[in-house]
Amino acid sequence: MADHIPLHPVPRSTQRRAAYYTSVPAAQRHNRYQVEDDLDEMPLMMSEEGFENDESDYHTLPRARVSHRKRGLEWFICGGWKFLCASCCDWLINICRRRKELKARTVWLGCPEKCEEKYPRNAIKNQKYNFFTFIPGVLYEQFKFFLNLYFLVVSCSQFVPALKIGYLYTYWAPLGFVLAVTMMREAVDEFRRYQRDKEMNSQFYSKLTVRGKVQVKSSDIQVGDLIIVEKNQRIPSDMVFLRTSEKTGSCFIRTDQLDGETDWKLKVAVSCTQRLPALGDLFSISAYVYAQKPQLDIHSFEGTFTREDSGPTVHESLSIENTLWASTVVASGTVIGVVIYTGKETRSVMNTSNPKNKVGLLDLELNQLTKALFLALVALSVVMVTLQGFVGPWYRNLFRFLLLFSYIIPISLRVNLDMGKAAYGWMIMKDDNIPGTVVRTSTIPEELGRLVYLLTDKTGTLTQNEMIFKRLHLGTVSYGTDTMDEIQSHIINSYSQMHSQSSGNSTSSTPSRKVQSSAPKVRKTVSSRIHEAVKAIALCHNVTPVYESHAGVSGETEYAEVDQNFSDENRTYQASSPDEVALVQWTESVGLTLVNRDLTSMQLKSPGGQILTYYILQVFPFTSESKRMGIIVRDESTGEITFYMKGADVAMSTIVQYNDWLEEECGNMAREGLRTLVVAKKSLTEEQYQDFENRYNQAKLSIHDRALKVAAVVESLEREMELLCLTGVEDQLQADVRPTLEMLRNAGIKIWMLTGDKLETATCIAKSSHLVSRTQDIHIFRPVISRGEAHLELNAFRRKHDCALVISGDSLEVCLKYYEHEFVELACQCPAVVCCRCSPTQKAHIVKLLQHHTGKRTCAIGDGGNDVSMIQAADCGIGIEGKEGKQASLAADFSITQFKHIGRLLMVHGRNSYKRSAALGQFVMHRGLIISTMQAVFSSVFYFASIPLYQGFLMVGYATIYTMFPVFSLVLDQDVKPEMALLYPELYKDLTKGRSLSFKTFLIWVLISIYQGGILMYGALLLFESEFVHVVAISFTALILTELLMVALTIRTWHWLMVVAEFFSLGCYVASLAFLNEYFDVAFITTVTFLWKVSAITVVSCLPLYILKYLKRKFSPPSYSKLTS
């Protein structure tokens, strides 16, 4: 793209408007803004003529259309107060830690003391809290939940004598337990984070000083330091590359933790410093680097290198290829760089977002229900006081009623749910079908059952990032993996013939060639066509062979010199694209081996062991605009000059001579999921080449429109080229990616692929992985750079129906800048979306957009450091332990070893966790409601006295030992067998509707609780004879039995532990009756009268519910029961 769009476009409207107001008359001004407002109000659907493409207007337009805001009191009540509070808090926070403005800088080599500004420390910090903020921070996270805050208030009220009901421990023990468990868990997590940071910050590096090398910790590195980084060492901070031990003046670095790409990047040292005779000379020169202010964009850099002490001052421009960003790893040689950005200002840190505390949707829903329960509690207490007639100190009675009925909101809800979450985490980690899975955030397992959007990385997540050469097509004949030996025999034959010819008539070899080239064209044999094609593939690339000899002086790996024997054992190939490496490895397998390459020549080894040398005259690198790369070489033995070119079929089809097979074969290969490259050549005479070189050099020196002029000169060569072959390379998918994606799609999950890779590759993988089904159309969003273009392109996209969208990061940024709402709305209707060339920050931004616009739950899955921001931003982050390191899996909530495991994780564990927690939460609420209903009935019968029905241990025992185990055993319940859930992923769609826990299901439980509480209490009052103690005994025993029967009614699949829990609880209650003589009359309990009265009340409270459940299952069965029957 010609002018690069920054990652965060800042509207320049304010500056422009100010200038505008000073220079333009009022009438015109009004007129212009009238037009602007009209444009803003225009609908997105417009004809192309109706849109005037005036660039100057687009910058001044607001970012998105905003509906007319509510004003005044209505606004304040409808959330305005929240907005005001948040604004005040933000303002205070900004004052406390005022953000320093980022500025461009001048950095003197090896002189940190010359820096004008104070720059941040080069320390990595991933901790949430520090020593002072830990306790306040954890307490805030706990008490921002209504449920916990309510209990804190209730517990504190027990210190007031007039309000005291029962014992202190009945309120404080459960609350203390919850807080202690939470604090312990947070403390352990925080300590682990601290240890990881400390390990990174205390790595040692060599720093170059006037006195020689000194060792320095990573966290003590400053801007201006000269740092030496050895091979396989992590680069500690952002640096400009000054020198390398490599003869070529360049080195390779691995960037997988920065942008997720596993291919190595070539970096070039500043030529002025690379030419210095010795390392120490860096201090004898007076030089500085001017660097732009720190930015998010990892793919661009602008700066200059200036040396002042030489005759004329030397200026060298610096670009992205002269930089070494932090978190990348040196792959070859030793490098020396000058530090320009440290700590928070490095590209890698600026591209990672702070982890947020994730709260599950189920917890938020339960929080809403507890608020509803609180309103019911207040209403009930007010009714009681009203019926009392507001006698005496009525407000004190109101408070006592609030405390009496406080069991409506059970504190055991938090304890049970937290223990349940821990149990689900344990079950996930113990599942043999998904070995190696780790649960790192134990608070959100239910989220796995509510996902609507899955955002996945491509490289290393869906694919293995291992390229394999699969197909060579010559137009009339095609070779696959099983026929490669034929190619090998052709190559061996053609080279042995050439060898015998050249040795036979070595004197006349050159003239004979010349004659041959001017002879009329004869149809070539298959053998010669194969020979030409393989030679072209072996020469047209940017691959460098690297040799490692393990005979280094200090045991380190060193790069051997060129003149060593090019043995095959220790040769590896390096290139910026794994496709190219696959092609060169294939030519090696058929007998033509690339053995050496430098900036001016490359050498191939023929099957007979001859070394063939070719001089590199020009290289035209691959760009995303040209979609092709070219090279001009001169054969050393014959002096022939050949121009080879390879590229995407869209770019090459117009360049090669007319043919009737290319387009069709490209389509066939793409359908197989192969990445295609078209290879062509053109022979040049010495005169043609000289003419081209002169024009090319002239174009390179021009100041205006340099890129256009250079492209025009190169295009003059790219005409009527001879089509040699079409190659197909496969990027192998991870195991079972296709069935897994199909399962997720059937489950109603929309899948978006966000990748840093090229558009063609991303589209190819989307097809081969069946992310986009074969019948679907793909709409490739054209590159847009202005509001007008975005407008027209969105209109074109809107007319398409049911097609997948492919869009690049730059175009996406423009669309979001002007048409955020419309774009997200259109994209969400697509069955699949592919975003290519995405930066890490953009990935996180897309996740937040989906959360904000759809309100649905999102899940992000990735395996590289570049996916961390996205994983942390999503409601549920899943990391894969892959070739790109463990950074993603450490930052994620769940860590898996293979992409296919996500199917079982969601369909089985997600389903179970959500269904179980919903049942558990509602049952615990029912347990509190039923006892509060009994208390209400009891108080209303006894003249609205605020006296507790059950005291002391009965209340504690009821919530713990008597009912805890059966209720908690609901975490073992399952409605569908795992095999069924995986076989019918459509069942997952029901979960996303959230029907297992809603106000409807909650009201049903409330009605059940009121009915049962009323029956138990009135039954006990009707059947008791003389003693009040008998009421307590009958009602409490019936209550315990009812609860145990209700658990049995709720369970869908029995587990032996559930049966044990039921009988154990009943046994505990019967055994404890002997010790509860202060509450019960032991003589009465042992009579037959007691037993029949309890049995009668229990049957009346439970039997109707069993009948209703049976009828519901018969006449309106749930969807899953049809499968299990």
PDB file of N, CA and C in Angstrom, residues 270-332:
ATOM      1  N   VAL A 270      24.232  -1.581   9.726  1.00  0.00           N
ATOM      2  CA  VAL A 270      24.531  -0.245   9.167  1.00  0.00           C
ATOM      3  C   VAL A 270      25.915  -0.339   8.511  1.00  0.00           C
ATOM      4  N   SER A 271      26.016   0.010   7.218  1.00  0.00           N
ATOM      5  CA  SER A 271      27.264  -0.253   6.485  1.00  0.00           C
ATOM      6  C   SER A 271      28.443   0.551   7.035  1.00  0.00           C
ATOM      7  N   CYS A 272      28.177   1.753   7.538  1.00  0.00           N
ATOM      8  CA  CYS A 272      29.255   2.610   8.065  1.00  0.00           C
ATOM      9  C   CYS A 272      29.966   1.940   9.246  1.00  0.00           C
ATOM     10  N   THR A 273      29.209   1.316  10.147  1.00  0.00           N
ATOM     11  CA  THR A 273      29.822   0.679  11.329  1.00  0.00           C
ATOM     12  C   THR A 273      30.316  -0.729  11.006  1.00  0.00           C
ATOM     13  N   GLN A 274      29.663  -1.408  10.053  1.00  0.00           N
ATOM     14  CA  GLN A 274      30.107  -2.758   9.676  1.00  0.00           C
ATOM     15  C   GLN A 274      31.487  -2.705   9.036  1.00  0.00           C
ATOM     16  N   ARG A 275      31.807  -1.589   8.341  1.00  0.00           N
ATOM     17  CA  ARG A 275      33.102  -1.461   7.654  1.00  0.00           C
ATOM     18  C   ARG A 275      34.261  -1.159   8.597  1.00  0.00           C
ATOM     19  N   LEU A 276      33.973  -0.752   9.835  1.00  0.00           N
ATOM     20  CA  LEU A 276      35.060  -0.413  10.772  1.00  0.00           C
ATOM     21  C   LEU A 276      35.947  -1.638  10.991  1.00  0.00           C
ATOM     22  N   PRO A 277      37.289  -1.445  11.080  1.00  0.00           N
ATOM     23  CA  PRO A 277      38.208  -2.601  11.173  1.00  0.00           C
ATOM     24  C   PRO A 277      37.983  -3.450  12.428  1.00  0.00           C
ATOM     25  N   ALA A 278      37.794  -2.791  13.578  1.00  0.00           N
ATOM     26  CA  ALA A 278      37.697  -3.576  14.817  1.00  0.00           C
ATOM     27  C   ALA A 278      36.502  -3.115  15.638  1.00  0.00           C
ATOM     28  N   LEU A 279      36.124  -4.001  16.596  1.00  0.00           N
ATOM     29  CA  LEU A 279      34.953  -3.739  17.447  1.00  0.00           C
ATOM     30  C   LEU A 279      35.137  -2.468  18.276  1.00  0.00           C
ATOM     31  N   GLY A 280      36.358  -2.276  18.803  1.00  0.00           N
ATOM     32  CA  GLY A 280      36.630  -1.124  19.672  1.00  0.00           C
ATOM     33  C   GLY A 280      36.505   0.216  18.957  1.00  0.00           C
ATOM     34  N   ASP A 281      36.577   0.180  17.612  1.00  0.00           N
ATOM     35  CA  ASP A 281      36.500   1.438  16.850  1.00  0.00           C
ATOM     36  C   ASP A 281      35.143   2.118  16.979  1.00  0.00           C
ATOM     37  N   LEU A 282      34.133   1.372  17.501  1.00  0.00           N
ATOM     38  CA  LEU A 282      32.814   1.984  17.693  1.00  0.00           C
ATOM     39  C   LEU A 282      32.909   3.165  18.668  1.00  0.00           C
ATOM     40  N   PHE A 283      33.931   3.110  19.549  1.00  0.00           N
ATOM     41  CA  PHE A 283      34.092   4.210  20.512  1.00  0.00           C
ATOM     42  C   PHE A 283      34.995   5.320  19.983  1.00  0.00           C
ATOM     43  N   SER A 284      35.757   5.011  18.917  1.00  0.00           N
ATOM     44  CA  SER A 284      36.669   6.049  18.401  1.00  0.00           C
ATOM     45  C   SER A 284      35.964   6.983  17.420  1.00  0.00           C
ATOM     46  N   ILE A 285      34.730   6.609  17.005  1.00  0.00           N
ATOM     47  CA  ILE A 285      34.011   7.499  16.086  1.00  0.00           C
ATOM     48  C   ILE A 285      32.954   8.287  16.861  1.00  0.00           C
ATOM     49  N   SER A 286      32.578   9.436  16.328  1.00  0.00           N
ATOM     50  CA  SER A 286      31.520  10.236  16.956  1.00  0.00           C
ATOM     51  C   SER A 286      30.286  10.092  16.074  1.00  0.00           C
ATOM     52  N   ALA A 287      29.303   9.291  16.544  1.00  0.00           N
ATOM     53  CA  ALA A 287      28.127   9.012  15.707  1.00  0.00           C
ATOM     54  C   ALA A 287      26.875   8.936  16.571  1.00  0.00           C
ATOM     55  N   TYR A 288      25.758   9.226  15.949  1.00  0.00           N
ATOM     56  CA  TYR A 288      24.477   9.106  16.675  1.00  0.00           C
ATOM     57  C   TYR A 288      23.381   8.577  15.756  1.00  0.00           C
ATOM     58  N   VAL A 289      22.359   8.027  16.395  1.00  0.00           N
ATOM     59  CA  VAL A 289      21.187   7.517  15.668  1.00  0.00           C
ATOM     60  C   VAL A 289      20.007   8.407  16.025  1.00  0.00           C
ATOM     61  N   TYR A 290      19.290   8.876  14.999  1.00  0.00           N
ATOM     62  CA  TYR A 290      18.043   9.600  15.261  1.00  0.00           C
ATOM     63  C   TYR A 290      16.902   8.608  15.010  1.00  0.00           C
ATOM     64  N   ALA A 291      16.068   8.384  16.026  1.00  0.00           N
ATOM     65  CA  ALA A 291      14.985   7.399  15.902  1.00  0.00           C
ATOM     66  C   ALA A 291      13.643   8.077  16.115  1.00  0.00           C
ATOM     67  N   GLN A 292      12.640   7.650  15.349  1.00  0.00           N
ATOM     68  CA  GLN A 292      11.288   8.202  15.496  1.00  0.00           C
ATOM     69  C   GLN A 292      10.733   7.837  16.882  1.00  0.00           C
ATOM     70  N   LYS A 293       9.622   8.450  17.282  1.00  0.00           N
ATOM     71  CA  LYS A 293       9.063   8.136  18.605  1.00  0.00           C
ATOM     72  C   LYS A 293       8.541   6.694  18.628  1.00  0.00           C
ATOM     73  N   PRO A 294       8.522   6.046  19.786  1.00  0.00           N
ATOM     74  CA  PRO A 294       8.063   4.641  19.868  1.00  0.00           C
ATOM     75  C   PRO A 294       6.657   4.495  19.293  1.00  0.00           C
ATOM     76  N   GLN A 295       6.460   3.427  18.506  1.00  0.00           N
ATOM     77  CA  GLN A 295       5.163   3.189  17.867  1.00  0.00           C
ATOM     78  C   GLN A 295       4.740   1.748  18.026  1.00  0.00           C
ATOM     79  N   LEU A 296       3.464   1.493  17.709  1.00  0.00           N
ATOM     80  CA  LEU A 296       2.949   0.127  17.774  1.00  0.00           C
ATOM     81  C   LEU A 296       3.368  -0.717  16.580  1.00  0.00           C
ATOM     82  N   ASP A 297       3.523  -0.105  15.426  1.00  0.00           N
ATOM     83  CA  ASP A 297       3.718  -0.859  14.189  1.00  0.00           C
ATOM     84  C   ASP A 297       5.063  -1.577  14.174  1.00  0.00           C
ATOM     85  N   ILE A 298       5.013  -2.920  14.144  1.00  0.00           N
ATOM     86  CA  ILE A 298       6.259  -3.702  14.187  1.00  0.00           C
ATOM     87  C   ILE A 298       6.887  -3.834  12.806  1.00  0.00           C
ATOM     88  N   HIS A 299       6.160  -3.415  11.749  1.00  0.00           N
ATOM     89  CA  HIS A 299       6.667  -3.610  10.386  1.00  0.00           C
ATOM     90  C   HIS A 299       7.280  -2.350   9.781  1.00  0.00           C
ATOM     91  N   SER A 300       7.405  -1.270  10.564  1.00  0.00           N
ATOM     92  CA  SER A 300       7.998  -0.069   9.966  1.00  0.00           C
ATOM     93  C   SER A 300       8.890   0.647  10.978  1.00  0.00           C
ATOM     94  N   PHE A 301       9.882   1.356  10.455  1.00  0.00           N
ATOM     95  CA  PHE A 301      10.771   2.160  11.299  1.00  0.00           C
ATOM     96  C   PHE A 301      11.423   3.212  10.415  1.00  0.00           C
ATOM     97  N   GLU A 302      11.542   4.431  10.943  1.00  0.00           N
ATOM     98  CA  GLU A 302      12.228   5.496  10.212  1.00  0.00           C
ATOM     99  C   GLU A 302      13.279   6.119  11.123  1.00  0.00           C
ATOM    100  N   GLY A 303      14.481   6.227  10.614  1.00  0.00           N
ATOM    101  CA  GLY A 303      15.538   6.847  11.408  1.00  0.00           C
ATOM    102  C   GLY A 303      16.732   7.150  10.512  1.00  0.00           C
ATOM    103  N   THR A 304      17.723   7.815  11.098  1.00  0.00           N
ATOM    104  CA  THR A 304      18.952   8.080  10.331  1.00  0.00           C
ATOM    105  C   THR A 304      20.161   7.813  11.208  1.00  0.00           C
ATOM    106  N   PHE A 305      21.255   7.409  10.566  1.00  0.00           N
ATOM    107  CA  PHE A 305      22.521   7.212  11.262  1.00  0.00           C
ATOM    108  C   PHE A 305      23.463   8.304  10.765  1.00  0.00           C
ATOM    109  N   THR A 306      24.094   9.026  11.677  1.00  0.00           N
ATOM    110  CA  THR A 306      24.982  10.132  11.268  1.00  0.00           C
ATOM    111  C   THR A 306      26.345   9.975  11.927  1.00  0.00           C
ATOM    112  N   ARG A 307      27.399  10.048  11.105  1.00  0.00           N
ATOM    113  CA  ARG A 307      28.770  10.046  11.653  1.00  0.00           C
ATOM    114  C   ARG A 307      29.371  11.412  11.390  1.00  0.00           C
ATOM    115  N   GLU A 308      29.795  12.074  12.483  1.00  0.00           N
ATOM    116  CA  GLU A 308      30.221  13.473  12.366  1.00  0.00           C
ATOM    117  C   GLU A 308      31.721  13.659  12.157  1.00  0.00           C
ATOM    118  N   ASP A 309      32.538  12.683  12.642  1.00  0.00           N
ATOM    119  CA  ASP A 309      33.978  12.941  12.687  1.00  0.00           C
ATOM    120  C   ASP A 309      34.691  12.665  11.360  1.00  0.00           C
ATOM    121  N   SER A 310      33.999  12.071  10.363  1.00  0.00           N
ATOM    122  CA  SER A 310      34.670  11.812   9.084  1.00  0.00           C
ATOM    123  C   SER A 310      34.647  13.091   8.243  1.00  0.00           C
ATOM    124  N   GLY A 311      35.418  13.117   7.135  1.00  0.00           N
ATOM    125  CA  GLY A 311      35.549  14.321   6.292  1.00  0.00           C
ATOM    126  C   GLY A 311      34.205  14.980   6.026  1.00  0.00           C
ATOM    127  N   PRO A 312      33.487  14.514   4.990  1.00  0.00           N
ATOM    128  CA  PRO A 312      32.106  14.997   4.903  1.00  0.00           C
ATOM    129  C   PRO A 312      31.268  14.157   5.890  1.00  0.00           C
ATOM    130  N   THR A 313      30.316  14.768   6.545  1.00  0.00           N
ATOM    131  CA  THR A 313      29.465  14.030   7.492  1.00  0.00           C
ATOM    132  C   THR A 313      28.714  12.923   6.737  1.00  0.00           C
ATOM    133  N   VAL A 314      28.772  11.702   7.284  1.00  0.00           N
ATOM    134  CA  VAL A 314      28.107  10.560   6.631  1.00  0.00           C
ATOM    135  C   VAL A 314      26.675  10.435   7.154  1.00  0.00           C
ATOM    136  N   HIS A 315      25.699  10.440   6.250  1.00  0.00           N
ATOM    137  CA  HIS A 315      24.297  10.203   6.639  1.00  0.00           C
ATOM    138  C   HIS A 315      23.846   8.899   5.994  1.00  0.00           C
ATOM    139  N   GLU A 316      23.229   8.039   6.810  1.00  0.00           N
ATOM    140  CA  GLU A 316      22.683   6.793   6.262  1.00  0.00           C
ATOM    141  C   GLU A 316      21.235   6.655   6.725  1.00  0.00           C
ATOM    142  N   SER A 317      20.313   6.355   5.799  1.00  0.00           N
ATOM    143  CA  SER A 317      18.924   6.227   6.247  1.00  0.00           C
ATOM    144  C   SER A 317      18.714   4.826   6.831  1.00  0.00           C
ATOM    145  N   LEU A 318      17.915   4.765   7.896  1.00  0.00           N
ATOM    146  CA  LEU A 318      17.651   3.488   8.563  1.00  0.00           C
ATOM    147  C   LEU A 318      16.195   3.092   8.315  1.00  0.00           C
ATOM    148  N   SER A 319      15.979   1.805   8.049  1.00  0.00           N
ATOM    149  CA  SER A 319      14.601   1.325   7.875  1.00  0.00           C
ATOM    150  C   SER A 319      14.416   0.086   8.741  1.00  0.00           C
ATOM    151  N   ILE A 320      13.309  -0.600   8.532  1.00  0.00           N
ATOM    152  CA  ILE A 320      12.972  -1.764   9.355  1.00  0.00           C
ATOM    153  C   ILE A 320      14.043  -2.852   9.274  1.00  0.00           C
ATOM    154  N   GLU A 321      14.775  -2.947   8.126  1.00  0.00           N
ATOM    155  CA  GLU A 321      15.766  -4.032   8.008  1.00  0.00           C
ATOM    156  C   GLU A 321      17.045  -3.759   8.805  1.00  0.00           C
ATOM    157  N   ASN A 322      17.159  -2.549   9.375  1.00  0.00           N
ATOM    158  CA  ASN A 322      18.329  -2.253  10.224  1.00  0.00           C
ATOM    159  C   ASN A 322      18.002  -2.376  11.718  1.00  0.00           C
ATOM    160  N   THR A 323      16.798  -2.879  12.038  1.00  0.00           N
ATOM    161  CA  THR A 323      16.387  -2.921  13.450  1.00  0.00           C
ATOM    162  C   THR A 323      16.382  -4.341  13.984  1.00  0.00           C
ATOM    163  N   LEU A 324      16.569  -4.443  15.279  1.00  0.00           N
ATOM    164  CA  LEU A 324      16.435  -5.721  15.993  1.00  0.00           C
ATOM    165  C   LEU A 324      15.448  -5.471  17.138  1.00  0.00           C
ATOM    166  N   TRP A 325      14.218  -5.962  16.989  1.00  0.00           N
ATOM    167  CA  TRP A 325      13.212  -5.699  18.033  1.00  0.00           C
ATOM    168  C   TRP A 325      13.371  -6.660  19.210  1.00  0.00           C
ATOM    169  N   ALA A 326      13.012  -6.188  20.395  1.00  0.00           N
ATOM    170  CA  ALA A 326      13.052  -7.023  21.606  1.00  0.00           C
ATOM    171  C   ALA A 326      12.143  -8.235  21.428  1.00  0.00           C
ATOM    172  N   SER A 327      12.458  -9.328  22.144  1.00  0.00           N
ATOM    173  CA  SER A 327      11.703 -10.599  22.126  1.00  0.00           C
ATOM    174  C   SER A 327      11.944 -11.431  20.867  1.00  0.00           C
ATOM    175  N   THR A 328      12.789 -10.929  19.938  1.00  0.00           N
ATOM    176  CA  THR A 328      13.174 -11.790  18.816  1.00  0.00           C
ATOM    177  C   THR A 328      14.495 -12.475  19.203  1.00  0.00           C
ATOM    178  N   VAL A 329      14.882 -13.484  18.431  1.00  0.00           N
ATOM    179  CA  VAL A 329      16.063 -14.285  18.788  1.00  0.00           C
ATOM    180  C   VAL A 329      17.048 -14.285  17.618  1.00  0.00           C
ATOM    181  N   VAL A 330      18.322 -14.092  17.928  1.00  0.00           N
ATOM    182  CA  VAL A 330      19.358 -14.100  16.887  1.00  0.00           C
ATOM    183  C   VAL A 330      19.562 -15.537  16.414  1.00  0.00           C
ATOM    184  N   ALA A 331      19.478 -15.753  15.088  1.00  0.00           N
ATOM    185  CA  ALA A 331      19.564 -17.116  14.557  1.00  0.00           C
ATOM    186  C   ALA A 331      20.916 -17.419  13.927  1.00  0.00           C
ATOM    187  N   SER A 332      21.691 -16.371  13.567  1.00  0.00           N
ATOM    188  CA  SER A 332      23.009 -16.651  12.985  1.00  0.00           C
ATOM    189  C   SER A 332      24.002 -15.577  13.401  1.00  0.00           C
TER     190      SER A 332
END
